Amino acid sequence: MAMSINFVQPWWKRLGIVFWLCVGWLIFISFGALLAPWLPLYDPLSTNLDRQFEPPLSEGYLLGTDAVGRDLLSRAIHGGRVSLTLAFTAPFLSLAVGLVLGLSAGYFRGRVDTAVSVFTDSILAFPNIVGVMVILFFFGATLPVMILALAFFGIPPEVRVARANTILFAEREFVLAARAQGASSVRIMVRELLPNVIVPMLSLVLFGMSIVIIIEGALAFLGVGFPPPTPTWGKMVGDGFEEISKAPHITFVPAGVMFLTILSLNMIGDRLRALSDVKASAV
Amino acid sequence: MAYLRSRLLHLIPVFFLVTFMSFMLMNLLPGDVVDTILAGEDAATANDPEVRRQIEEELGLDKPLPIRYVLWLGDLLQGDLGRSFITGKKIGDLLLQRIPVTAQLMVMSLVFALIIAVPLALLSAYKSNSYIDRLITAGAFGLVATPTFMTSIVFIWLFAVILQLLPAAGHAPMFFGVWANMKHFILPMLAIGLSEVPIFLRVLRVDLITTLQEDYIALAKAKGLSTTYILIHHAMRPSSFTLITVLGLQVGRLISGLVIVENIFALPGIGKLLIDAIDARDVLVVQAIVTFSAIAYVAINLSVDVLYALLDPRVNRRAEEARQAARRAREV
């Protein structure tokens, strides 16, 4: 996004109010999901057949209830647990793998570079939602499988950024100085290059988190994600969809929560990237 | 031609790795392959030694893994994807039946996305950093944060439930009439098209802003040509390279979108077939679709490269830049 940065203001003001609203939302939703079992909420699974299809803001139910009278607020907060668990693990695994591959490709160039690019291009040939879906199908819909599958498809962008920045920094004087002092390749990569390369990769992690949430949501919506009755945002949207003509709020409450979370992650990622951006043309 | 050669040399190993990964899906499975294939069948069939022997023979399970891969790939290249053990139908025929629907949806969505994205990108780039540019950029940002299944739901709610203008689901073949056919495609097209718009918009906008600073644009202005003429004839033309590259690289994303949308709107395309096969635990069909979509991706990107070489022999720099820009835009 286009923006101008005023360097006179303190750093936290420079990022703007929208940025902090997004951070606030993520903290709220993360802690909500983390502490959900201990919060004073209804049981997300317990039904109440006297109170079906309650609209939002009805008595006792802030966001209303679904087709079998389950509290939507409680379900929305619990529903974040799966998505956020995935979001806080898979992209970091992608980062770790991408860092190793990207550093090696950018530092050694030549055959290593070719091999890495064949590998990442092969991953890109698989549509990520389809890929994760099929891996879950073949290896079972469990959390570890899902984390690994999501991490796998998150590797290519991390590699690209790591490689581009490595190439850029590998020609700088401090790397030359380290080499002149007799530092080994591994030492140069870890001590000199890694600290410079990892910052732009971290902003990519935020986009990775939002992609993970989108994929999980889509799979759960299609009914090929985690087995029921675990409430997840995507599954809630899917359940509500069946009642959309009668009570659209059952769909739009979880959809809205999901939308805000994805939007916040993208917004923060975008701001951080703008701050840590290496000249794009150098890539 | 050096460019084309290096791309070919790159895509050949990619092709082998991609097909190998698809092939390994079946073979990395915990437990017996035959058991997995028969998981959707009842116990009597699953334990029938005759059935099991037949499957083993058809898959060549008695041969070592590398040989099996070569045989499988050989069959694949001849268009033989094997037979579904559940329905007994040829998988190649199943795919052929479904391709027209998917292709129609794909083409319609891409055309729609371009019709929306190109004028907006021109406007955005021409008035860069203005109020309208920021509005367009913010809109694109919001679209990126809306997963395709959510857009679909909003459209169904709006156009099928509230306004009751269009059907929420279903499909009518062309012989029921053009409108009967098209009206089932409009909402799916909107859902997929809108998810592609921000990508095209972002890449084109940056590309156009760079182009608009070139000397020949200043010259065109000095000659007194109209703004619209300059934008379309002088600024848009070099961006067509970028656009073609993005189209190629977007195929993967597009296929993901198709799977979701075809299932929501009950359109009988490849994506619907995939989910149906997953539900029926029809292993070979699932594997075939994954392989098919990955090969389609490689083939389309190869065509893009060939197209480049034909359009302009001096492509090396321009093509590489376009590729990088497209990659960057796609991450978000």
Coordinates of C-alpha atoms in Angstrom, one line a residue:
Chain A
M1 CA 0.0 0.0 0.0
A2 CA 1.2 3.5 -0.8
M3 CA 2.1 5.4 2.3
S4 CA 4.4 8.1 3.5
I5 CA 6.5 7.7 6.6
N6 CA 7.1 10.6 8.8
F7 CA 10.5 10.1 10.6
V8 CA 9.9 12.8 13.2
Q9 CA 7.2 10.9 15.0
P10 CA 8.0 8.1 17.5
W11 CA 8.0 4.6 15.9
W12 CA 4.7 3.5 17.3
K13 CA 2.9 6.5 16.0
R14 CA 4.5 6.1 12.6
L15 CA 2.8 2.8 12.1
G16 CA -0.6 4.4 12.3
I17 CA -3.8 3.7 14.2
V18 CA -5.1 1.0 11.8
F19 CA -1.9 -1.0 12.4
W20 CA -2.5 -1.0 16.1
L21 CA -6.2 -1.8 15.8
C22 CA -5.1 -4.9 13.8
V23 CA -2.5 -5.8 16.4
G24 CA -5.2 -5.4 19.1
W25 CA -7.6 -7.7 17.2
L26 CA -5.0 -10.4 16.8
I27 CA -4.1 -10.2 20.5
F28 CA -7.7 -10.4 21.5
I29 CA -8.5 -13.3 19.2
S30 CA -5.3 -15.2 20.1
F31 CA -5.7 -14.9 23.8
G32 CA -9.4 -15.7 23.4
A33 CA -8.6 -18.9 21.6
L34 CA -5.8 -19.8 24.0
L35 CA -7.8 -19.2 27.1
A36 CA -11.2 -20.3 25.7
P37 CA -11.7 -23.4 28.0
W38 CA -11.3 -21.1 31.1
L39 CA -13.3 -18.2 29.9
P40 CA -16.8 -17.7 31.2
L41 CA -18.5 -18.9 28.0
Y42 CA -21.1 -21.4 27.1
D43 CA -19.9 -24.8 26.1
P44 CA -19.4 -24.5 22.4
L45 CA -20.9 -27.9 21.8
S46 CA -23.9 -27.8 24.2
T47 CA -27.2 -27.4 22.4
N48 CA -30.2 -25.5 23.6
L49 CA -33.3 -26.3 21.6
D50 CA -35.4 -23.6 23.3
R51 CA -33.1 -21.0 21.9
Q52 CA -32.5 -21.8 18.2
F53 CA -31.7 -19.2 15.6
E54 CA -31.4 -16.3 18.1
P55 CA -30.2 -13.2 16.3
P56 CA -27.1 -11.3 17.5
L57 CA -27.6 -9.1 20.6
S58 CA -30.4 -11.3 21.9
E59 CA -30.6 -11.8 25.7
G60 CA -27.8 -14.0 27.0
Y61 CA -26.3 -14.5 23.6
L62 CA -24.2 -11.6 22.4
L63 CA -23.7 -13.0 18.8
G64 CA -26.8 -15.1 18.8
T65 CA -27.2 -18.9 18.4
D66 CA -27.1 -21.4 15.6
A67 CA -29.6 -24.0 14.3
V68 CA -29.3 -26.1 17.4
G69 CA -29.0 -23.3 19.9
R70 CA -25.3 -23.3 20.3
D71 CA -23.7 -20.0 21.4
L72 CA -22.0 -18.3 18.4
L73 CA -19.7 -16.2 20.5
S74 CA -18.4 -19.2 22.4
R75 CA -18.0 -21.1 19.1
A76 CA -16.3 -18.2 17.3
I77 CA -13.7 -18.0 20.1
H78 CA -13.2 -21.8 20.4
G79 CA -13.3 -22.0 16.6
G80 CA -10.1 -20.0 16.4
R81 CA -8.1 -22.6 18.2
V82 CA -7.4 -24.9 15.3
S83 CA -6.8 -22.1 12.8
L84 CA -4.5 -20.2 15.2
T85 CA -2.6 -23.3 16.2
L86 CA -1.9 -23.9 12.5
A87 CA -1.1 -20.3 11.9
F88 CA 1.4 -20.1 14.7
T89 CA 3.3 -23.3 13.7
A90 CA 3.2 -24.0 9.9
P91 CA 4.5 -20.6 8.6
F92 CA 7.5 -20.8 11.1
L93 CA 8.4 -24.3 9.8
S94 CA 8.2 -22.8 6.2
L95 CA 10.4 -20.0 7.4
A96 CA 13.0 -22.4 8.8
V97 CA 13.2 -24.6 5.7
G98 CA 13.0 -21.6 3.4
L99 CA 15.9 -20.0 5.2
V100 CA 18.2 -22.9 4.8
L101 CA 17.3 -23.5 1.2
G102 CA 17.3 -19.8 0.3
L103 CA 20.6 -19.0 2.0
S104 CA 22.3 -22.0 0.3
A105 CA 20.8 -21.1 -3.1
G106 CA 21.7 -17.5 -2.9
Y107 CA 25.2 -18.0 -1.4
F108 CA 26.4 -21.0 -3.5
R109 CA 24.5 -20.2 -6.7
G110 CA 25.2 -22.6 -9.5
R111 CA 24.0 -26.2 -9.1
V112 CA 22.6 -25.7 -5.6
D113 CA 20.6 -22.7 -6.9
T114 CA 19.2 -24.8 -9.8
A115 CA 18.3 -27.7 -7.5
V116 CA 16.5 -25.5 -5.1
S117 CA 14.6 -23.7 -7.8
V118 CA 13.5 -27.0 -9.3
F119 CA 12.3 -28.1 -5.9
T120 CA 10.3 -24.9 -5.2
D121 CA 8.9 -24.7 -8.7
S122 CA 7.7 -28.3 -8.3
I123 CA 5.9 -27.3 -5.1
L124 CA 4.2 -24.4 -6.9
A125 CA 2.9 -26.8 -9.5
F126 CA 0.5 -28.1 -6.9
P127 CA -2.4 -25.8 -6.0
N128 CA -2.0 -25.3 -2.3
I129 CA -5.6 -26.0 -1.2
V130 CA -5.7 -29.1 -3.4
G131 CA -2.3 -30.2 -2.2
V132 CA -3.2 -29.9 1.5
M133 CA -6.5 -31.6 0.9
V134 CA -4.9 -34.6 -0.8
I135 CA -2.2 -35.0 1.7
L136 CA -4.8 -35.0 4.5
F137 CA -6.7 -37.6 2.5
F138 CA -3.8 -39.9 2.0
F139 CA -2.1 -39.5 5.4
G140 CA -5.1 -38.9 7.6
A141 CA -6.7 -35.7 8.8
T142 CA -4.6 -35.1 12.0
L143 CA -3.1 -32.0 13.3
P144 CA 0.6 -32.9 12.7
V145 CA -0.1 -34.0 9.1
M146 CA -2.0 -30.7 8.5
I147 CA 0.8 -28.6 10.0
L148 CA 3.5 -30.3 7.9
A149 CA 1.3 -30.1 4.7
L150 CA 0.7 -26.4 5.2
A151 CA 4.4 -25.8 6.0
F152 CA 5.4 -27.6 2.9
F153 CA 3.3 -25.4 0.6
G154 CA 4.5 -22.3 2.3
I155 CA 8.2 -22.9 1.5
P156 CA 8.5 -21.3 -2.0
P157 CA 7.9 -17.7 -1.1
E158 CA 10.2 -17.9 1.9
V159 CA 12.9 -19.4 -0.3
R160 CA 12.5 -16.6 -2.9
V161 CA 12.9 -13.8 -0.4
A162 CA 15.8 -15.5 1.4
R163 CA 17.6 -16.2 -1.8
A164 CA 17.1 -12.6 -3.2
N165 CA 18.3 -11.0 0.0
T166 CA 21.2 -13.4 0.3
I167 CA 22.4 -12.5 -3.2
L168 CA 22.1 -8.8 -2.3
F169 CA 24.0 -9.0 0.9
A170 CA 26.6 -11.5 -0.2
E171 CA 28.3 -8.8 -2.2
R172 CA 28.5 -6.3 0.6
E173 CA 31.8 -5.3 2.3
F174 CA 31.1 -7.0 5.7
V175 CA 30.8 -10.4 4.0
L176 CA 34.0 -9.8 2.1
A177 CA 35.7 -8.8 5.3
A178 CA 34.5 -11.9 7.0
R179 CA 35.7 -14.0 4.1
A180 CA 39.1 -12.3 4.2
Q181 CA 39.4 -13.2 7.8
G182 CA 39.0 -16.8 6.8
A183 CA 35.4 -17.4 8.0
S184 CA 33.9 -20.6 6.6
S185 CA 30.8 -20.6 4.4
V186 CA 28.6 -21.8 7.1
R187 CA 29.8 -19.1 9.5
I188 CA 29.3 -16.4 6.9
M189 CA 25.8 -17.6 6.2
V190 CA 24.8 -17.9 9.9
R191 CA 26.6 -14.9 11.4
E192 CA 26.7 -12.4 8.6
L193 CA 23.8 -13.2 6.2
L194 CA 21.1 -14.7 8.4
P195 CA 20.5 -11.6 10.5
N196 CA 20.0 -9.5 7.4
V197 CA 17.9 -12.0 5.5
I198 CA 15.5 -13.0 8.3
V199 CA 13.7 -9.6 8.8
P200 CA 11.9 -9.5 5.4
M201 CA 11.1 -13.2 5.8
L202 CA 9.4 -12.5 9.1
S203 CA 6.9 -10.2 7.4
L204 CA 6.2 -12.9 5.0
V205 CA 5.4 -15.2 7.9
L206 CA 2.4 -13.0 8.6
F207 CA 1.1 -13.5 5.1
G208 CA 1.8 -17.2 5.5
M209 CA -0.4 -17.2 8.6
S210 CA -3.3 -15.6 6.7
I211 CA -2.9 -18.1 3.9
V212 CA -2.9 -21.0 6.4
I213 CA -6.2 -19.7 8.0
I214 CA -7.7 -19.4 4.5
I215 CA -6.7 -22.9 3.5
E216 CA -7.9 -24.4 6.8
G217 CA -11.2 -22.5 6.5
A218 CA -11.8 -23.7 2.9
L219 CA -11.0 -27.3 3.8
A220 CA -13.3 -27.3 6.8
F221 CA -16.0 -25.6 4.8
L222 CA -15.8 -28.3 2.2
G223 CA -15.9 -30.9 4.9
V224 CA -12.5 -32.3 4.2
G225 CA -10.7 -30.7 7.2
F226 CA -10.8 -32.0 10.7
P227 CA -13.5 -34.5 11.7
P228 CA -16.5 -33.1 13.5
P229 CA -17.5 -31.9 16.1
T230 CA -14.5 -29.6 16.7
P231 CA -15.8 -26.1 15.9
T232 CA -13.5 -24.3 13.5
W233 CA -14.3 -21.1 11.7
G234 CA -14.5 -22.7 8.3
K235 CA -16.8 -25.5 9.6
M236 CA -19.0 -23.0 11.3
V237 CA -19.4 -21.0 8.0
G238 CA -20.2 -24.3 6.3
D239 CA -22.8 -25.3 8.9
G240 CA -24.4 -21.9 8.8
F241 CA -24.4 -21.9 5.0
E242 CA -27.1 -24.6 5.1
E243 CA -29.4 -22.1 7.0
I244 CA -28.4 -19.0 5.0
S245 CA -31.9 -18.2 3.8
K246 CA -33.3 -18.5 7.3
A247 CA -30.6 -17.1 9.6
P248 CA -27.6 -15.5 7.7
H249 CA -26.0 -14.4 10.9
I250 CA -24.9 -18.0 11.7
T251 CA -22.7 -17.8 8.5
F252 CA -21.6 -14.2 8.8
V253 CA -20.5 -14.2 12.4
P254 CA -17.7 -16.7 11.9
A255 CA -17.0 -15.4 8.4
G256 CA -16.6 -11.9 9.9
V257 CA -14.2 -13.1 12.6
M258 CA -12.2 -14.9 10.0
F259 CA -12.2 -11.9 7.6
L260 CA -11.0 -9.6 10.3
T261 CA -8.2 -11.9 11.3
I262 CA -7.0 -12.4 7.8
L263 CA -7.2 -8.7 7.1
S264 CA -5.3 -7.9 10.3
L265 CA -2.5 -10.3 9.4
N266 CA -2.2 -8.9 5.9
M267 CA -2.3 -5.3 7.1
I268 CA 0.5 -5.9 9.7
G269 CA 2.5 -7.9 7.2
D270 CA 2.2 -5.1 4.6
R271 CA 3.3 -2.4 7.0
L272 CA 6.3 -4.5 8.2
R273 CA 7.3 -5.2 4.7
A274 CA 7.1 -1.6 3.7
L275 CA 9.5 -0.8 6.6
S276 CA 11.9 -3.6 5.9
D277 CA 11.7 -3.6 2.1
V278 CA 14.9 -4.0 0.1
K279 CA 14.6 -2.2 -3.2
A280 CA 12.2 -4.4 -5.1
S281 CA 14.2 -4.2 -8.4
A282 CA 17.1 -5.9 -6.7
V283 CA 15.1 -9.1 -6.3
Chain B
M1 CA 16.3 -18.8 -28.0
A2 CA 18.7 -19.0 -25.1
Y3 CA 15.9 -18.0 -22.8
L4 CA 13.6 -20.7 -24.1
R5 CA 16.3 -23.3 -23.8
S6 CA 17.1 -22.5 -20.2
R7 CA 13.4 -22.5 -19.3
L8 CA 13.0 -25.9 -21.0
L9 CA 16.0 -27.3 -19.2
H10 CA 14.4 -26.1 -16.0
L11 CA 10.9 -27.3 -16.6
I12 CA 12.0 -30.9 -17.6
P13 CA 13.3 -31.7 -14.1
V14 CA 10.3 -29.9 -12.6
F15 CA 8.0 -32.1 -14.6
F16 CA 9.8 -35.3 -13.4
L17 CA 9.8 -34.2 -9.8
V18 CA 6.1 -33.2 -9.9
T19 CA 5.0 -36.4 -11.4
F20 CA 7.3 -38.3 -9.0
M21 CA 5.7 -36.6 -6.0
S22 CA 2.2 -37.4 -7.3
F23 CA 3.2 -41.0 -7.8
M24 CA 4.7 -41.2 -4.4
L25 CA 1.5 -40.1 -2.7
M26 CA 0.2 -43.6 -3.2
N27 CA 3.4 -45.3 -2.2
L28 CA 4.3 -43.4 0.9
L29 CA 1.1 -44.5 2.5
P30 CA 1.2 -46.2 5.8
G31 CA 0.1 -49.8 5.3
D32 CA -0.8 -51.7 2.2
V33 CA -1.6 -49.9 -1.1
V34 CA -4.3 -52.5 -1.9
D35 CA -5.9 -51.9 1.5
T36 CA -6.0 -48.2 0.9
I37 CA -7.6 -48.6 -2.5
L38 CA -10.2 -51.0 -1.1
A39 CA -10.9 -48.8 2.0
G40 CA -14.1 -47.6 0.4
E41 CA -15.4 -51.1 -0.3
D42 CA -17.2 -53.4 1.9
A43 CA -15.4 -56.2 3.8
A44 CA -16.3 -59.0 1.4
T45 CA -14.9 -57.3 -1.6
A46 CA -11.9 -56.0 0.3
N47 CA -10.9 -59.5 1.4
D48 CA -11.6 -61.2 -1.9
P49 CA -8.2 -62.6 -3.0
E50 CA -9.2 -62.4 -6.7
V51 CA -9.9 -58.6 -6.4
R52 CA -6.7 -58.0 -4.6
R53 CA -4.6 -59.9 -7.1
Q54 CA -6.3 -58.0 -9.9
I55 CA -5.4 -54.7 -8.3
E56 CA -1.8 -55.8 -7.6
E57 CA -1.4 -56.8 -11.2
E58 CA -2.9 -53.6 -12.6
L59 CA -0.7 -51.4 -10.5
G60 CA 2.3 -53.7 -11.0
L61 CA 2.9 -53.9 -7.3
D62 CA 5.2 -56.9 -7.7
K63 CA 7.8 -54.7 -9.5
P64 CA 10.3 -52.4 -7.7
L65 CA 9.3 -48.8 -7.1
P66 CA 11.5 -47.0 -9.8
I67 CA 10.2 -49.4 -12.5
R68 CA 6.6 -48.8 -11.4
Y69 CA 7.2 -45.1 -11.6
V70 CA 8.5 -45.4 -15.2
L71 CA 5.6 -47.6 -16.2
W72 CA 3.1 -45.3 -14.5
L73 CA 4.6 -42.2 -16.2
G74 CA 4.6 -44.0 -19.6
D75 CA 0.9 -44.8 -19.3
L76 CA 0.2 -41.3 -18.2
L77 CA 2.0 -39.8 -21.2
Q78 CA -0.2 -42.0 -23.4
G79 CA -3.3 -40.6 -21.7
D80 CA -3.9 -43.8 -19.8
L81 CA -4.7 -42.9 -16.2
G82 CA -6.0 -46.3 -15.2
R83 CA -9.4 -47.3 -14.0
S84 CA -11.2 -46.4 -10.9
F85 CA -11.5 -49.5 -8.7
I86 CA -14.7 -48.1 -7.2
T87 CA -16.8 -47.2 -10.2
G88 CA -14.8 -49.3 -12.7
K89 CA -14.7 -46.4 -15.2
K90 CA -11.7 -45.2 -17.0
I91 CA -10.3 -42.2 -15.2
G92 CA -9.2 -40.5 -18.4
D93 CA -12.9 -40.6 -19.6
L94 CA -14.1 -39.2 -16.2
L95 CA -11.7 -36.3 -16.6
L96 CA -12.6 -35.6 -20.2
Q97 CA -16.3 -35.5 -19.2
R98 CA -15.6 -32.9 -16.6
I99 CA -13.0 -30.7 -18.4
P100 CA -15.5 -28.6 -20.4
V101 CA -17.3 -27.3 -17.3
T102 CA -14.0 -26.4 -15.6
A103 CA -12.6 -24.9 -18.7
Q104 CA -15.7 -22.7 -19.3
L105 CA -15.6 -21.5 -15.7
M106 CA -11.9 -20.8 -15.9
V107 CA -12.1 -18.8 -19.1
M108 CA -15.1 -16.8 -18.0
S109 CA -13.5 -16.0 -14.6
L110 CA -10.2 -14.9 -16.2
V111 CA -11.9 -12.7 -18.8
F112 CA -14.1 -11.2 -16.1
A113 CA -11.0 -10.6 -13.8
L114 CA -9.2 -8.9 -16.7
I115 CA -12.2 -6.7 -17.6
I116 CA -12.3 -5.5 -14.0
A117 CA -8.6 -5.3 -13.3
V118 CA -7.2 -3.7 -16.4
P119 CA -9.2 -0.4 -16.4
L120 CA -8.8 -0.1 -12.6
A121 CA -5.0 -0.6 -12.9
L122 CA -4.8 2.0 -15.6
L123 CA -6.8 4.4 -13.5
S124 CA -4.8 3.6 -10.4
A125 CA -1.5 4.0 -12.2
Y126 CA -2.4 7.2 -14.0
K127 CA -3.6 8.8 -10.9
S128 CA -1.1 7.1 -8.6
N129 CA -1.2 8.2 -5.0
S130 CA -4.5 10.0 -5.5
Y131 CA -7.6 9.5 -3.5
I132 CA -9.0 7.1 -6.2
D133 CA -5.8 5.1 -6.3
R134 CA -5.9 4.6 -2.6
L135 CA -9.5 3.6 -2.7
I136 CA -8.8 1.0 -5.4
T137 CA -5.8 -0.3 -3.5
A138 CA -7.8 -0.6 -0.3
G139 CA -10.6 -2.4 -2.1
A140 CA -8.0 -4.9 -3.5
F141 CA -6.6 -5.3 0.0
G142 CA -10.1 -6.2 1.3
L143 CA -10.7 -8.7 -1.5
V144 CA -7.4 -10.4 -0.7
A145 CA -8.6 -11.0 2.8
T146 CA -11.8 -12.6 1.6
P147 CA -11.4 -16.3 0.9
T148 CA -13.2 -17.5 -2.3
F149 CA -15.6 -19.6 -0.3
M150 CA -16.7 -16.5 1.6
T151 CA -17.2 -14.4 -1.6
S152 CA -19.3 -17.3 -2.9
I153 CA -21.5 -17.3 0.2
V154 CA -22.0 -13.6 0.1
F155 CA -23.0 -13.8 -3.6
I156 CA -25.4 -16.7 -3.0
W157 CA -27.0 -14.8 -0.1
L158 CA -27.2 -11.6 -2.1
F159 CA -28.3 -12.8 -5.6
A160 CA -30.0 -16.1 -4.8
V161 CA -31.6 -15.6 -1.4
I162 CA -32.3 -11.9 -1.2
L163 CA -32.7 -10.8 -4.8
Q164 CA -33.6 -14.2 -6.1
L165 CA -32.1 -13.3 -9.5
L166 CA -29.7 -16.3 -10.1
P167 CA -29.7 -19.9 -9.1
A168 CA -27.6 -20.8 -6.0
A169 CA -26.4 -24.1 -7.4
G170 CA -26.6 -26.5 -10.3
H171 CA -25.6 -26.8 -13.9
A172 CA -27.5 -26.9 -17.2
P173 CA -25.6 -28.1 -20.3
M174 CA -25.5 -25.9 -23.4
F175 CA -28.4 -27.7 -25.2
F176 CA -30.8 -26.2 -22.6
G177 CA -30.0 -22.9 -24.1
V178 CA -27.3 -20.3 -23.7
W179 CA -28.9 -18.4 -20.9
A180 CA -29.9 -21.5 -18.9
N181 CA -26.3 -22.5 -19.1
M182 CA -24.7 -19.1 -18.4
K183 CA -26.9 -18.2 -15.4
H184 CA -25.4 -21.1 -13.5
F185 CA -21.9 -19.8 -14.2
I186 CA -22.4 -16.2 -13.3
L187 CA -22.0 -16.4 -9.5
P188 CA -19.1 -18.9 -9.7
M189 CA -17.4 -16.6 -12.2
L190 CA -17.8 -13.6 -10.0
A191 CA -16.4 -15.5 -7.0
I192 CA -13.3 -16.8 -8.8
G193 CA -12.9 -13.6 -10.9
L194 CA -12.9 -11.3 -7.9
S195 CA -10.3 -13.4 -6.1
E196 CA -8.0 -12.9 -9.2
V197 CA -8.6 -9.2 -9.6
P198 CA -6.3 -8.0 -6.8
I199 CA -3.4 -10.0 -8.1
F200 CA -3.7 -8.6 -11.7
L201 CA -4.3 -5.2 -10.3
R202 CA -1.3 -5.1 -8.1
V203 CA 1.1 -6.4 -10.7
L204 CA -0.3 -4.2 -13.5
R205 CA -0.3 -1.0 -11.3
V206 CA 3.3 -1.2 -10.4
D207 CA 4.2 -2.2 -13.9
L208 CA 2.3 0.7 -15.4
I209 CA 3.6 3.3 -13.0
T210 CA 7.2 2.3 -14.1
T211 CA 6.2 2.5 -17.8
L212 CA 4.5 5.9 -17.4
Q213 CA 7.8 7.4 -16.3
E214 CA 9.5 6.3 -19.6
D215 CA 10.7 8.9 -22.1
Y216 CA 8.5 7.7 -24.9
I217 CA 5.4 8.4 -22.8
A218 CA 6.6 12.0 -22.3
L219 CA 7.1 12.1 -26.1
A220 CA 3.7 10.8 -26.8
K221 CA 2.2 13.5 -24.4
A222 CA 4.3 16.1 -26.2
K223 CA 2.9 15.1 -29.5
G224 CA -0.5 15.9 -28.1
L225 CA -1.9 12.4 -28.1
S226 CA -4.9 11.9 -25.8
T227 CA -4.4 10.4 -22.4
T228 CA -6.7 7.4 -23.2
Y229 CA -4.8 6.7 -26.4
I230 CA -1.4 6.9 -24.6
L231 CA -2.6 4.6 -21.7
I232 CA -4.0 1.9 -24.0
H233 CA -1.5 2.0 -26.9
H234 CA 1.7 3.0 -25.3
A235 CA 1.5 2.1 -21.6
M236 CA -0.6 -1.1 -21.7
R237 CA 1.4 -2.9 -24.5
P238 CA 4.6 -3.6 -22.6
S239 CA 2.6 -4.8 -19.6
S240 CA 1.0 -7.6 -21.7
F241 CA 4.2 -9.6 -20.9
T242 CA 3.6 -9.2 -17.2
L243 CA 0.0 -10.1 -17.7
I244 CA 0.7 -13.4 -19.5
T245 CA 3.3 -14.4 -16.9
V246 CA 0.8 -13.8 -14.1
L247 CA -1.8 -15.8 -15.9
G248 CA 0.6 -18.7 -16.2
L249 CA 1.7 -18.5 -12.6
Q250 CA -1.9 -18.0 -11.4
V251 CA -3.0 -21.4 -12.7
G252 CA -2.3 -23.1 -9.4
R253 CA -4.3 -20.6 -7.4
L254 CA -7.1 -20.7 -10.0
I255 CA -7.4 -24.5 -9.7
S256 CA -7.7 -24.2 -5.9
G257 CA -10.5 -21.6 -6.4
L258 CA -12.2 -23.9 -9.0
V259 CA -12.3 -26.8 -6.5
I260 CA -14.0 -24.6 -3.9
V261 CA -16.4 -22.9 -6.2
E262 CA -17.5 -26.0 -8.2
N263 CA -18.3 -27.7 -4.9
I264 CA -20.3 -24.8 -3.5
F265 CA -22.3 -24.2 -6.7
A266 CA -22.5 -27.9 -7.5
L267 CA -20.9 -27.5 -11.0
P268 CA -19.9 -30.9 -12.3
G269 CA -16.2 -30.0 -13.1
I270 CA -12.9 -31.5 -12.1
G271 CA -13.0 -29.8 -8.7
K272 CA -16.3 -31.4 -7.9
L273 CA -14.9 -34.8 -9.1
L274 CA -12.0 -34.4 -6.7
I275 CA -14.1 -33.8 -3.6
D276 CA -16.5 -36.6 -4.7
A277 CA -13.6 -38.9 -5.1
I278 CA -12.3 -37.9 -1.7
D279 CA -15.7 -38.6 -0.1
A280 CA -15.9 -42.0 -1.9
R281 CA -12.2 -42.8 -1.0
D282 CA -11.5 -43.4 -4.7
V283 CA -7.7 -43.2 -4.3
L284 CA -6.7 -43.5 -8.0
V285 CA -9.1 -40.7 -9.1
V286 CA -7.7 -38.4 -6.4
Q287 CA -4.2 -39.2 -7.5
A288 CA -5.0 -38.7 -11.1
I289 CA -6.6 -35.3 -10.6
V290 CA -3.6 -34.1 -8.6
T291 CA -1.2 -35.3 -11.2
F292 CA -3.4 -33.8 -14.0
S293 CA -3.5 -30.3 -12.3
A294 CA 0.3 -30.3 -11.7
I295 CA 1.0 -31.2 -15.3
A296 CA -1.4 -28.6 -16.5
Y297 CA 0.5 -26.0 -14.4
V298 CA 3.8 -27.1 -16.0
A299 CA 2.4 -27.2 -19.5
I300 CA 0.7 -23.8 -19.2
N301 CA 3.9 -22.2 -17.9
L302 CA 5.9 -23.8 -20.7
S303 CA 3.4 -22.4 -23.2
V304 CA 3.9 -19.0 -21.7
D305 CA 7.6 -19.3 -22.2
V306 CA 7.2 -20.4 -25.8
L307 CA 4.7 -17.6 -26.4
Y308 CA 7.3 -15.1 -25.1
A309 CA 10.0 -16.4 -27.4
L310 CA 7.6 -16.1 -30.4
L311 CA 6.3 -12.7 -29.5
D312 CA 9.7 -11.1 -28.9
P313 CA 13.1 -12.6 -29.3
R314 CA 14.6 -10.1 -26.9
V315 CA 12.6 -11.4 -24.0
N316 CA 15.3 -12.5 -21.6
R317 CA 15.3 -9.4 -19.3
R318 CA 11.6 -8.5 -19.6
A319 CA 10.4 -12.1 -19.1
E320 CA 12.5 -12.5 -16.0
E321 CA 11.3 -9.2 -14.5
A322 CA 7.7 -10.1 -15.2
R323 CA 8.2 -13.5 -13.6
Q324 CA 9.7 -11.9 -10.4
A325 CA 6.9 -9.3 -10.2
A326 CA 4.3 -12.0 -10.6
R327 CA 5.9 -14.1 -7.9
R328 CA 5.9 -11.2 -5.5
A329 CA 2.3 -10.2 -6.1
R330 CA 1.1 -13.8 -5.7
E331 CA 2.4 -14.1 -2.2
V332 CA -0.3 -12.0 -0.8

